[in-house]
PDB file of C-alpha atoms and ligand atoms in Angstrom:
ATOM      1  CA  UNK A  11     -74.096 -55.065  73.225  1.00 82.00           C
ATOM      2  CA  UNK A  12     -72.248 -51.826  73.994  1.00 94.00           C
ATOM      3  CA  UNK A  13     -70.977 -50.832  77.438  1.00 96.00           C
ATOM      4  CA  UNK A  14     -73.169 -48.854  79.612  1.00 97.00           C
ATOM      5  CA  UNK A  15     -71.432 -45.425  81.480  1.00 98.00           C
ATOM      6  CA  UNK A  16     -73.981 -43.591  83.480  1.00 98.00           C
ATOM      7  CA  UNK A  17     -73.042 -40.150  84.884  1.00 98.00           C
ATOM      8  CA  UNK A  18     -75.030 -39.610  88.840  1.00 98.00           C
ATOM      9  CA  UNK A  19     -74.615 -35.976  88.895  1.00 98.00           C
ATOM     10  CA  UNK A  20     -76.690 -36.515  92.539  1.00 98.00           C
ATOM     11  CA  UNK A  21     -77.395 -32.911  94.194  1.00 98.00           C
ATOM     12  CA  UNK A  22     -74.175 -31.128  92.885  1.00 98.00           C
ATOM     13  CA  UNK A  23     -74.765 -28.966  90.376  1.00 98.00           C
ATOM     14  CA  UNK A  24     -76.273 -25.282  89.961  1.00 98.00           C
ATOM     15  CA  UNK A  25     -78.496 -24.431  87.095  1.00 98.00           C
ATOM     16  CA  UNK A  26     -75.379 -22.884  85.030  1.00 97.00           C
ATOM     17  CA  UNK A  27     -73.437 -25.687  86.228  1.00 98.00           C
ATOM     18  CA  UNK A  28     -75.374 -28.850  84.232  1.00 98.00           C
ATOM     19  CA  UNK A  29     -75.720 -26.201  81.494  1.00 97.00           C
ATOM     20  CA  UNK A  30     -71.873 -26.017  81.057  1.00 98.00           C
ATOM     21  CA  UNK A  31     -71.337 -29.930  82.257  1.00 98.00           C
ATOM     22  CA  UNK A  32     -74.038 -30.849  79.944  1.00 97.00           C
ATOM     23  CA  UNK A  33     -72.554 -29.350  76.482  1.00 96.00           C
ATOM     24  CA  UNK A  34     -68.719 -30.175  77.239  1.00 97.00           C
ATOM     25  CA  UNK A  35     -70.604 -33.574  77.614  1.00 96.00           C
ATOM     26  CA  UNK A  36     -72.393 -33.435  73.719  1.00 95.00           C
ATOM     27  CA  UNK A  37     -70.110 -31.895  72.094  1.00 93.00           C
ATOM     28  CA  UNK A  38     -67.507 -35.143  72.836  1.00 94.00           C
ATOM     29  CA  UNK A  39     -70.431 -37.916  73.241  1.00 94.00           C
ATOM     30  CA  UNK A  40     -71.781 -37.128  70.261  1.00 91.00           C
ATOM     31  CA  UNK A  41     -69.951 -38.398  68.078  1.00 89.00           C
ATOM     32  CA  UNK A  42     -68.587 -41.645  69.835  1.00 93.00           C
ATOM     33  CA  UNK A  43     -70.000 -44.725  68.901  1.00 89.00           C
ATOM     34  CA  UNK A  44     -69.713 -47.820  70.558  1.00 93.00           C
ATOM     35  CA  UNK A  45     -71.154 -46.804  73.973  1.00 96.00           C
ATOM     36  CA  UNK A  46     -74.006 -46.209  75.899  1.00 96.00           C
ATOM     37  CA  UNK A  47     -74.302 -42.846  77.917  1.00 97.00           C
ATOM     38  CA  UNK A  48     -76.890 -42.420  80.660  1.00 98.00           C
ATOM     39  CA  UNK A  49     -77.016 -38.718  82.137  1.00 98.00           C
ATOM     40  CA  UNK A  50     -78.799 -38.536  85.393  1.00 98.00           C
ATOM     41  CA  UNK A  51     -79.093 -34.762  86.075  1.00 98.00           C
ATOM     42  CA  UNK A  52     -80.902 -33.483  89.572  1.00 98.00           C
ATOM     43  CA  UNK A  53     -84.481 -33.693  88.393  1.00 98.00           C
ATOM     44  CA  UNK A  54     -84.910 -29.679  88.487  1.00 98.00           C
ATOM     45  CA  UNK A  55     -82.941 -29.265  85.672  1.00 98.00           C
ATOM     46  CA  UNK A  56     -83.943 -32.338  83.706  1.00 98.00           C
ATOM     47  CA  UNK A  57     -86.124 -30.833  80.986  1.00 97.00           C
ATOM     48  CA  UNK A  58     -83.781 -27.771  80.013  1.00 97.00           C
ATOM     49  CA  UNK A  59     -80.678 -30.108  79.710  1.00 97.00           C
ATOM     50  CA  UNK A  60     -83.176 -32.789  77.347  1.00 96.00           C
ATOM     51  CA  UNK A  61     -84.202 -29.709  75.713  1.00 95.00           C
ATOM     52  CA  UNK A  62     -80.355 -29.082  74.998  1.00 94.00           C
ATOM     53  CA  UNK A  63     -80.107 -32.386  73.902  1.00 92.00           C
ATOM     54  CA  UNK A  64     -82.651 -31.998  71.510  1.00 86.00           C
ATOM     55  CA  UNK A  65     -80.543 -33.156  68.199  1.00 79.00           C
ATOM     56  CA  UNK A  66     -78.914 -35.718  69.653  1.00 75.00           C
ATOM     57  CA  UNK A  67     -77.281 -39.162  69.147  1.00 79.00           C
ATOM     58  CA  UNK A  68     -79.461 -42.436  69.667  1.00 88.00           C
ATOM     59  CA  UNK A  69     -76.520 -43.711  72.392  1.00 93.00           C
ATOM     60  CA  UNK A  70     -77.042 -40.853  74.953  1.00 95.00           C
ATOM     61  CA  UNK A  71     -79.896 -41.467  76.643  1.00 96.00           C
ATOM     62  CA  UNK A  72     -81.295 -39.724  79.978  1.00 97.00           C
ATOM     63  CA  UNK A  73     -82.278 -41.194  83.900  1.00 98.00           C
ATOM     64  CA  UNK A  74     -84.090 -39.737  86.703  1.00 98.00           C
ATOM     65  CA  UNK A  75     -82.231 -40.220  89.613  1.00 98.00           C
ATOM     66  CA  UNK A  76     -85.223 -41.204  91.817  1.00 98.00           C
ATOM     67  CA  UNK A  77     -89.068 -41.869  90.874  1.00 98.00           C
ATOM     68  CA  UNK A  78     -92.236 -42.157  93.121  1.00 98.00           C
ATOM     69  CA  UNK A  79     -94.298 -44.950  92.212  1.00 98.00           C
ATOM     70  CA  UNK A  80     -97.591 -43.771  91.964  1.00 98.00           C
ATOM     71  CA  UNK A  81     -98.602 -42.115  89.246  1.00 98.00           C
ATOM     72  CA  UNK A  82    -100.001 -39.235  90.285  1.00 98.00           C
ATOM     73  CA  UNK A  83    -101.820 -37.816  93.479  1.00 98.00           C
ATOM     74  CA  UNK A  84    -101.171 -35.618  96.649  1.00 98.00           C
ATOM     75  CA  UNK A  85     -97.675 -36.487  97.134  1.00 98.00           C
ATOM     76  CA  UNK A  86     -96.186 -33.431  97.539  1.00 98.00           C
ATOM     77  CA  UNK A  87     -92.028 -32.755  96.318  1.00 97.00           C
ATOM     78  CA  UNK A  88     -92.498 -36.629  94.503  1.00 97.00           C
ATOM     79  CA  UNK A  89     -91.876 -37.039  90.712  1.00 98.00           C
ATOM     80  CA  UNK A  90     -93.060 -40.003  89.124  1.00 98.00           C
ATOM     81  CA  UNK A  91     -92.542 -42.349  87.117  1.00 98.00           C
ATOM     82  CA  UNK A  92     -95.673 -41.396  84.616  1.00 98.00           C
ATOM     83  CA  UNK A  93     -94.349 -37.871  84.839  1.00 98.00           C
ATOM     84  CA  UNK A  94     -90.879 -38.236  84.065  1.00 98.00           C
ATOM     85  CA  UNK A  95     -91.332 -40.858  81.115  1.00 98.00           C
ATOM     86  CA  UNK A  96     -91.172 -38.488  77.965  1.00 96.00           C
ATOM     87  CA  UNK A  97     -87.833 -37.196  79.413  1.00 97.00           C
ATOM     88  CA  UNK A  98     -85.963 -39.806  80.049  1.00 97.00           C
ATOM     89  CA  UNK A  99     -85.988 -43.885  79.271  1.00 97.00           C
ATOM     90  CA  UNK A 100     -83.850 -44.616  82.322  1.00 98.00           C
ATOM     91  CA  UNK A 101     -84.331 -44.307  86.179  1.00 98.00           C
ATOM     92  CA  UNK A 102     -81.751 -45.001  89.133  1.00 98.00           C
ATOM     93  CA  UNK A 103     -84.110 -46.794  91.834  1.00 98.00           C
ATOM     94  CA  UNK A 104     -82.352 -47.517  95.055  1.00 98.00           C
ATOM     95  CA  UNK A 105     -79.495 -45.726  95.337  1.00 98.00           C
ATOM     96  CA  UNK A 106     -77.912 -46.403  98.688  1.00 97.00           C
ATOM     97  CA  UNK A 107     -77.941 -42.659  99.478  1.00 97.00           C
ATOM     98  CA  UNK A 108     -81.933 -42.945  99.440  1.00 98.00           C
ATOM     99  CA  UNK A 109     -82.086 -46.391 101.365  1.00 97.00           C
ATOM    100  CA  UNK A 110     -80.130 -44.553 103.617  1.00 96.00           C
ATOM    101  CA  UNK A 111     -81.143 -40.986 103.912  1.00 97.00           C
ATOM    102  CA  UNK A 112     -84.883 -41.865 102.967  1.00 97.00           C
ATOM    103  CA  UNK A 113     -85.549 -44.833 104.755  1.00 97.00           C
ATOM    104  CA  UNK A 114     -86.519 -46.390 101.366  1.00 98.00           C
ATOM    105  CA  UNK A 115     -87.104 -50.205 101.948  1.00 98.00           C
ATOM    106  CA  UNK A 116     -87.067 -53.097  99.622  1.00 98.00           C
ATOM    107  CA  UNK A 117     -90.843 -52.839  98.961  1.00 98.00           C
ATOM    108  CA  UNK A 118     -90.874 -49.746  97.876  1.00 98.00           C
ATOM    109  CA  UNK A 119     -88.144 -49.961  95.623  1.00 98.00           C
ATOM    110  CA  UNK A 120     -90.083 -52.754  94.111  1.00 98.00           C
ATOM    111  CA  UNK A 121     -93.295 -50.389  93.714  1.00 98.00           C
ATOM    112  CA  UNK A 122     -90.164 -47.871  92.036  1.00 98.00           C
ATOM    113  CA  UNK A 123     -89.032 -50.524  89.353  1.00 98.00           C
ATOM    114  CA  UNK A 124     -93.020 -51.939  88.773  1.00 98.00           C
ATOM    115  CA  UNK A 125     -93.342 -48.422  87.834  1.00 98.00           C
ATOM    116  CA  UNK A 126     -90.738 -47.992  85.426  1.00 98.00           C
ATOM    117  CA  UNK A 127     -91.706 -51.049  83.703  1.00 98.00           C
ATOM    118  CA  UNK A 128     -95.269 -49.774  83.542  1.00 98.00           C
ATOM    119  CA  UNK A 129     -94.360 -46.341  81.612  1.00 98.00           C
ATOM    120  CA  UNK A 130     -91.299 -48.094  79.270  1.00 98.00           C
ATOM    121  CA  UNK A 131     -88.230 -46.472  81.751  1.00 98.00           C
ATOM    122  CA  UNK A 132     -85.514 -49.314  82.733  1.00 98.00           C
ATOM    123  CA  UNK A 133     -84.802 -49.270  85.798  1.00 98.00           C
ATOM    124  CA  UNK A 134     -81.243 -49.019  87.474  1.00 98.00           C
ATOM    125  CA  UNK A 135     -81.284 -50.744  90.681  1.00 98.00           C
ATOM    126  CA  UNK A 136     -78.844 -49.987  92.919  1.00 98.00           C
ATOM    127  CA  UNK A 137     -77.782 -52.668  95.733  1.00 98.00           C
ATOM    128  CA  UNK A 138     -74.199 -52.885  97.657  1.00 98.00           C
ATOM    129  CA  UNK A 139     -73.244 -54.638 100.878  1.00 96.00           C
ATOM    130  CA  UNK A 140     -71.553 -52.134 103.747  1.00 95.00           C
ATOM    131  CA  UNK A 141     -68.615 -53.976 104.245  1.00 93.00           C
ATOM    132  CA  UNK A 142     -66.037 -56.197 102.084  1.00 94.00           C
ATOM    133  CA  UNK A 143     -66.511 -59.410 103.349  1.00 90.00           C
ATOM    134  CA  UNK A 144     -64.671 -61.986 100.227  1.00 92.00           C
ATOM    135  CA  UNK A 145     -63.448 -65.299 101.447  1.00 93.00           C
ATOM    136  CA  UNK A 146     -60.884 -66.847 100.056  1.00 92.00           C
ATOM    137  CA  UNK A 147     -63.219 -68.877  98.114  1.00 91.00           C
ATOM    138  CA  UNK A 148     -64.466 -65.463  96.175  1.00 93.00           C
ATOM    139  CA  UNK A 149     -68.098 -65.619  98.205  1.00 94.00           C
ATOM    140  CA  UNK A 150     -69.398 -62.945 100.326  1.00 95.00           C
ATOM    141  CA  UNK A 151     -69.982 -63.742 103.595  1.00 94.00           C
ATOM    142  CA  UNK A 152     -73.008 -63.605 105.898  1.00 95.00           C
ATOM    143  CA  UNK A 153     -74.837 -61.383 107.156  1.00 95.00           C
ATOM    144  CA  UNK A 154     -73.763 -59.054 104.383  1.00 95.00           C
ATOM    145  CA  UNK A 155     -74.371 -61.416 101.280  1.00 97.00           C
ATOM    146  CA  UNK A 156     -78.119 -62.010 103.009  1.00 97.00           C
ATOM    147  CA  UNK A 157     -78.875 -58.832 102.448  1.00 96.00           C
ATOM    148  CA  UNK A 158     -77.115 -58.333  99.375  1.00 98.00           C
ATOM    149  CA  UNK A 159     -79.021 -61.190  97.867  1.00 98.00           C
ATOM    150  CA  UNK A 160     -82.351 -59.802  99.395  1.00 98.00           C
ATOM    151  CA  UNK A 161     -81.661 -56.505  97.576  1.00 98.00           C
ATOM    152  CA  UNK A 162     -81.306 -58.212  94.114  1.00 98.00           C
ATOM    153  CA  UNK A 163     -84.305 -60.491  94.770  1.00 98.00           C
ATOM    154  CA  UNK A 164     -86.451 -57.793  95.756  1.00 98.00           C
ATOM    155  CA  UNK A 165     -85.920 -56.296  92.763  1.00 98.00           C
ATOM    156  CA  UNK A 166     -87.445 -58.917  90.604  1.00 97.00           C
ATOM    157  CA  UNK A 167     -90.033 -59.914  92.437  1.00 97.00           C
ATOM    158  CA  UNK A 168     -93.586 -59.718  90.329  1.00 97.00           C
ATOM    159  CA  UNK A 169     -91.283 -58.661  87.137  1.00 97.00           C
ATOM    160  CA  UNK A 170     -92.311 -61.236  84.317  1.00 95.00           C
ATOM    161  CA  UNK A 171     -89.163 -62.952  83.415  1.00 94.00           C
ATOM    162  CA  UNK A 172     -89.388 -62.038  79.696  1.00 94.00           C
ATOM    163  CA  UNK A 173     -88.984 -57.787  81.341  1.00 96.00           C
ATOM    164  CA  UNK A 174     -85.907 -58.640  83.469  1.00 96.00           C
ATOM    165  CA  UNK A 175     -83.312 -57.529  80.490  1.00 96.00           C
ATOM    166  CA  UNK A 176     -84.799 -53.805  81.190  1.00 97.00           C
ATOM    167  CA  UNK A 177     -83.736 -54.311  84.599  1.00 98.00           C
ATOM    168  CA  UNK A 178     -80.167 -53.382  85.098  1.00 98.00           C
ATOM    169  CA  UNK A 179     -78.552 -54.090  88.542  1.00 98.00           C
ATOM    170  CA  UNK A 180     -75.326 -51.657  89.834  1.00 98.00           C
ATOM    171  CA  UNK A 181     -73.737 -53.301  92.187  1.00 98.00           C
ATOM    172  CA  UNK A 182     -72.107 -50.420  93.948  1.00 98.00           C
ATOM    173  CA  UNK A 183     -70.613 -51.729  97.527  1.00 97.00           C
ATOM    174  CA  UNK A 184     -71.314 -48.783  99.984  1.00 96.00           C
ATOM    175  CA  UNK A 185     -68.171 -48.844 101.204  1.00 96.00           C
ATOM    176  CA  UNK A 186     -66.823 -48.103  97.844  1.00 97.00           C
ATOM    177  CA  UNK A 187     -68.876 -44.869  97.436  1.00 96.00           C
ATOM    178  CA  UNK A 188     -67.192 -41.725  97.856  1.00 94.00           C
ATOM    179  CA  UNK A 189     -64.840 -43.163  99.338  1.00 93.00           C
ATOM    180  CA  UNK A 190     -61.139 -43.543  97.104  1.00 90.00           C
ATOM    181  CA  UNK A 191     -61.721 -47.027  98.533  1.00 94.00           C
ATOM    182  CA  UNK A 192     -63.052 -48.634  94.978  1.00 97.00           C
ATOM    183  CA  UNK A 193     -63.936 -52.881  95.056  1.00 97.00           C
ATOM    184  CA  UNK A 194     -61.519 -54.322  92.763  1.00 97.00           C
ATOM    185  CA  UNK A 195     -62.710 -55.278  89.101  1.00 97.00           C
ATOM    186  CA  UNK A 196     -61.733 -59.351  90.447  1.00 96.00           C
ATOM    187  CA  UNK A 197     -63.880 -58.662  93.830  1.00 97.00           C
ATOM    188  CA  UNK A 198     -66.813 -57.146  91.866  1.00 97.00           C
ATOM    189  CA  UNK A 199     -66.394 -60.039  89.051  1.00 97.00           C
ATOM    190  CA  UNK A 200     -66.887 -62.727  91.859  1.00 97.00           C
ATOM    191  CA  UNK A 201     -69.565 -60.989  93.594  1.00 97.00           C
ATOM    192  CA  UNK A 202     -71.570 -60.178  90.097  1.00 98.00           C
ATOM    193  CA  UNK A 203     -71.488 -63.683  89.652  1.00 97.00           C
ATOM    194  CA  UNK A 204     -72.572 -64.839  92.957  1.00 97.00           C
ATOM    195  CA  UNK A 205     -75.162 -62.712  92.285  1.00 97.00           C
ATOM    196  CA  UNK A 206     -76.234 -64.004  88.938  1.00 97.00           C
ATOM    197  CA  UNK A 207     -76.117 -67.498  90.757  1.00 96.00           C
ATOM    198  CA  UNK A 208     -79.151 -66.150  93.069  1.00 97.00           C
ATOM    199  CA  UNK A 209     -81.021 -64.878  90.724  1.00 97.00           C
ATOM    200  CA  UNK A 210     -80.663 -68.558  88.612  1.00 96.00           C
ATOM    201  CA  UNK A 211     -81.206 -70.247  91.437  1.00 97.00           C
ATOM    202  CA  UNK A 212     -84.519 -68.496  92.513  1.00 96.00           C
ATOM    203  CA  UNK A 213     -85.821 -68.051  88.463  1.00 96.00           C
ATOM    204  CA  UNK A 214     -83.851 -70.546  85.918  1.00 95.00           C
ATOM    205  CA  UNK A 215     -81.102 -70.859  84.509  1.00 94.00           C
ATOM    206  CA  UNK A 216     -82.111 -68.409  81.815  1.00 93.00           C
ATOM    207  CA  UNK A 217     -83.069 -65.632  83.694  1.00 90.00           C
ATOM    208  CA  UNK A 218     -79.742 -64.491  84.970  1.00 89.00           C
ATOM    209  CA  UNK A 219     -77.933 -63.552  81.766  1.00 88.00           C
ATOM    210  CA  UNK A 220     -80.739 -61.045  80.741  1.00 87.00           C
ATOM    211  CA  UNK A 221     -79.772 -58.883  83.469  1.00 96.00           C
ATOM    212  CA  UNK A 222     -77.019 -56.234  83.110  1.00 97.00           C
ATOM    213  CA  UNK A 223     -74.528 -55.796  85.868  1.00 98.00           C
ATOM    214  CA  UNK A 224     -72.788 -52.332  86.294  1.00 98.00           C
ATOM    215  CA  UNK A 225     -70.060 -51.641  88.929  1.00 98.00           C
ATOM    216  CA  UNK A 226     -70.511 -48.087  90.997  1.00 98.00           C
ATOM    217  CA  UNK A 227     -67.888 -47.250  93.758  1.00 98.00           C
ATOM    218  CA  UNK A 228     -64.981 -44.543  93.341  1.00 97.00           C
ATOM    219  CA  UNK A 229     -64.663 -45.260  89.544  1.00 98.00           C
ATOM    220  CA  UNK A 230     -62.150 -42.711  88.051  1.00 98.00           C
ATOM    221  CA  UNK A 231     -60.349 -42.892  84.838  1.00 98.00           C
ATOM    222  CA  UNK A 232     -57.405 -44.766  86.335  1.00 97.00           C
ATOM    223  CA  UNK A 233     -59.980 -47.675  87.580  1.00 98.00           C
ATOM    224  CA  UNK A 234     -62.497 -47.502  84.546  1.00 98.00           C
ATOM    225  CA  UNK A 235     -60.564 -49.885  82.149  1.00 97.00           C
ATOM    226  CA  UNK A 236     -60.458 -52.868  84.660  1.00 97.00           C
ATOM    227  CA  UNK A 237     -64.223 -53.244  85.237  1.00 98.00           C
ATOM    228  CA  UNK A 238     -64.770 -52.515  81.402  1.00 97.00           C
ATOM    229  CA  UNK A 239     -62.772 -55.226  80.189  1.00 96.00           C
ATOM    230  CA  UNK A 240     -64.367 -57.794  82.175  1.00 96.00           C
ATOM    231  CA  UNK A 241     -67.557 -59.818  80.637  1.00 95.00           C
ATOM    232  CA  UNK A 242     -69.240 -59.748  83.603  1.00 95.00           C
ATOM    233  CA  UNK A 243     -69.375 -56.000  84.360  1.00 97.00           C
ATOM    234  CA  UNK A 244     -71.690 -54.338  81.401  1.00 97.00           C
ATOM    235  CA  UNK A 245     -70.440 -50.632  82.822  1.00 98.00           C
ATOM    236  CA  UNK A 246     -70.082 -47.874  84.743  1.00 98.00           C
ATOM    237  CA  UNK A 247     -71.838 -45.705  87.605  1.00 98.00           C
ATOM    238  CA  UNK A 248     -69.865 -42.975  87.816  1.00 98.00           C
ATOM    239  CA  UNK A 249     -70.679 -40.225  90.790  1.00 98.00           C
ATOM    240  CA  UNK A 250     -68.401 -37.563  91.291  1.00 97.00           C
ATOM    241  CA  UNK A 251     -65.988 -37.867  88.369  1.00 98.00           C
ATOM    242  CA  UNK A 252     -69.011 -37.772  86.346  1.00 98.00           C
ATOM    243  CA  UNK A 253     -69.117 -34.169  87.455  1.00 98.00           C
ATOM    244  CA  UNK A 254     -65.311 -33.240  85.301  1.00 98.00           C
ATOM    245  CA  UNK A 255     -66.063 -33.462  82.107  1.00 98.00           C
ATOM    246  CA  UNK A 256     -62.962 -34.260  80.466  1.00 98.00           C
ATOM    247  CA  UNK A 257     -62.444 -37.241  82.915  1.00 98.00           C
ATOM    248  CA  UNK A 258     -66.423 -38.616  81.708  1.00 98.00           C
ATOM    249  CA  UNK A 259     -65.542 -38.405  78.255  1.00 98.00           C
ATOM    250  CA  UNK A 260     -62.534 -39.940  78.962  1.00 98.00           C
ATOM    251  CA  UNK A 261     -64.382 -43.041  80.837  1.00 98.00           C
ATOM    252  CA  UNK A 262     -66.906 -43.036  78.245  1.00 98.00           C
ATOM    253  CA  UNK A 263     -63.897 -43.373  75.149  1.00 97.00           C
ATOM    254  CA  UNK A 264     -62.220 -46.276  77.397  1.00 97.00           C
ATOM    255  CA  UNK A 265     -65.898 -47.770  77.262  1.00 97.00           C
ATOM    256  CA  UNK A 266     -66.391 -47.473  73.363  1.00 95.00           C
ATOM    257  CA  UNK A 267     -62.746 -49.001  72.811  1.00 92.00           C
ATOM    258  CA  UNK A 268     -63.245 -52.064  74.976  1.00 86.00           C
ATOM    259  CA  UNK A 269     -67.317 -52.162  73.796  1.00 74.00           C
ATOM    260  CA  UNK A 270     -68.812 -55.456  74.548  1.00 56.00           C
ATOM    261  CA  UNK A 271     -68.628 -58.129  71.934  1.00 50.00           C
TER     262      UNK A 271
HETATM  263  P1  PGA B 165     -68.905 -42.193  93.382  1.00 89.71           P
HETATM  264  O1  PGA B 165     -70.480 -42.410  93.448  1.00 89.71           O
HETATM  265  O2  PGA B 165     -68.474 -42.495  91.947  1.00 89.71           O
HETATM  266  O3  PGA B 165     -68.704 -40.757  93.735  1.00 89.71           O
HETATM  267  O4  PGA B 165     -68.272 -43.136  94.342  1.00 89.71           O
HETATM  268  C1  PGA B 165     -71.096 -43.503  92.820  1.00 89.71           C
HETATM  269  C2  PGA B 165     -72.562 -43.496  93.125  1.00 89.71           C
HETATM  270  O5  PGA B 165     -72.950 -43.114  94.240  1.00 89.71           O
HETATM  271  O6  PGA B 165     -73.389 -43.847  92.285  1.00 89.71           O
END
């Protein structure tokens, strides 16, 4: 399975701006095999930047960066899931940015991923703890790993067990956000697979390796290489350096080189 590198362009860029950001993208992407590209423009300009994209490889795929969960009805400024499936076959659920600034809860950001997996979209499900709390024994710590594990529960709660590989989990600390301040690739390895334990422990043993793992938080291309070449972390969330070009492409090469086995 390749490595996943998903561009969050979040609210940033103008009209002219995803135009430009979009074809310095294609015209590198396109032609590098071995990885998986996600491009999560704001919704506005979704359709003219598919519509760009029309001729393109089978690895660059597209994400909404939110989704309401009904389907349709009088909720007025929400995009849903039904309407947003023939664009894209990805959707970032959960960011911590929308937990925070939208008061989204756990329950609806199960409703979010229900509705993905109703109109074929697979769900990225964004969880992080608020403060970097590793023992020495490589656990997280309470209360942050309690709600860190409620988070990635949550998320696959009602989802049949045989739909949890189109679940993908980015475990992006929120501390690490924004914030030069990345996790390490050894503190995201151990707390990927204390998270993998949970999800064993609550659904089998075979339930936890279905599930993709990315690592969001600061990643730049000086960082990128030490989460790719672990087996736990299957890619990247990039935010902001997802919004130069050169240094995407650049992430997205590093993935393709070190491509999972
Ligand atoms: P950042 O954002 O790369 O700018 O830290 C990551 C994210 O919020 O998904």
């Amino acid at each position: 399975m390749f490595k996943i590198v998903v561009a969050n362009w979040k609210m940033y860029p103008t009209l002219s701006d995803s135009v430009v950001l979009a074809a310095s993208y294609k015209k590198a992407l396109d032609s590098l095999a071995g990885v998986e590209v996600v491009i999560a423009p704001p919704i506005i300009w979704l359709p003219t930047i598919v519509e760009s994209y029309h001729h393109r490889s089978h690895h660059i795929h597209f994400a909404a960066q939110n989704v309401w969960p009904e389907d349709q009805g009088a909720y007025t400024g929400e995009v849903s899931a039904y309407l947003v499936k023939d664009l894209v076959s990805y959707a970032i659920v959960g960011h911590s940015e929308r937990r925070q600034y939208a008061a989204e809860t756990n329950d609806l950001i199960g409703e979010k991923i229900h509705a993905c997996l109703r109109w074929q979209i697979k769900p990225i499900v964004c969880i992080g703890e608020t403060e970097p709390v590793l023992d020495k024994n490589d656990h997280l710590t309470e209360p942050q790993w309690g709600k860190l594990r409620t988070q990635l529960l949550a998320a696959f709660e009602g989802v049949a067990k045989e739909r949890f590989s189109r679940i993908t989990v980015a475990y992006e600390p929120i501390w690490a956000i924004g914030s030069q301040n990345p996790a390490t690739a050894h503190y995201t390895e151990a707390v990927i697979k204390q998270l993998r334990r949970a999800l064993a422990d609550k659904h089998g043993e075979s339930a936890a390796p279905e599930v993709r793992f990315l690592y969001g938080g600061s990643v730049g291309v000086s960082n990128a290489s030490s989460y790719l070449r672990s087996p736990e972390i299957a890619g990247l969330l990039v935010g902001s350096v997802s919004l130069k070009a050169k240094e995407f492409i650049e992430i997205c090469e590093q993935a393709s080189q070190l491509r999972a086995t």
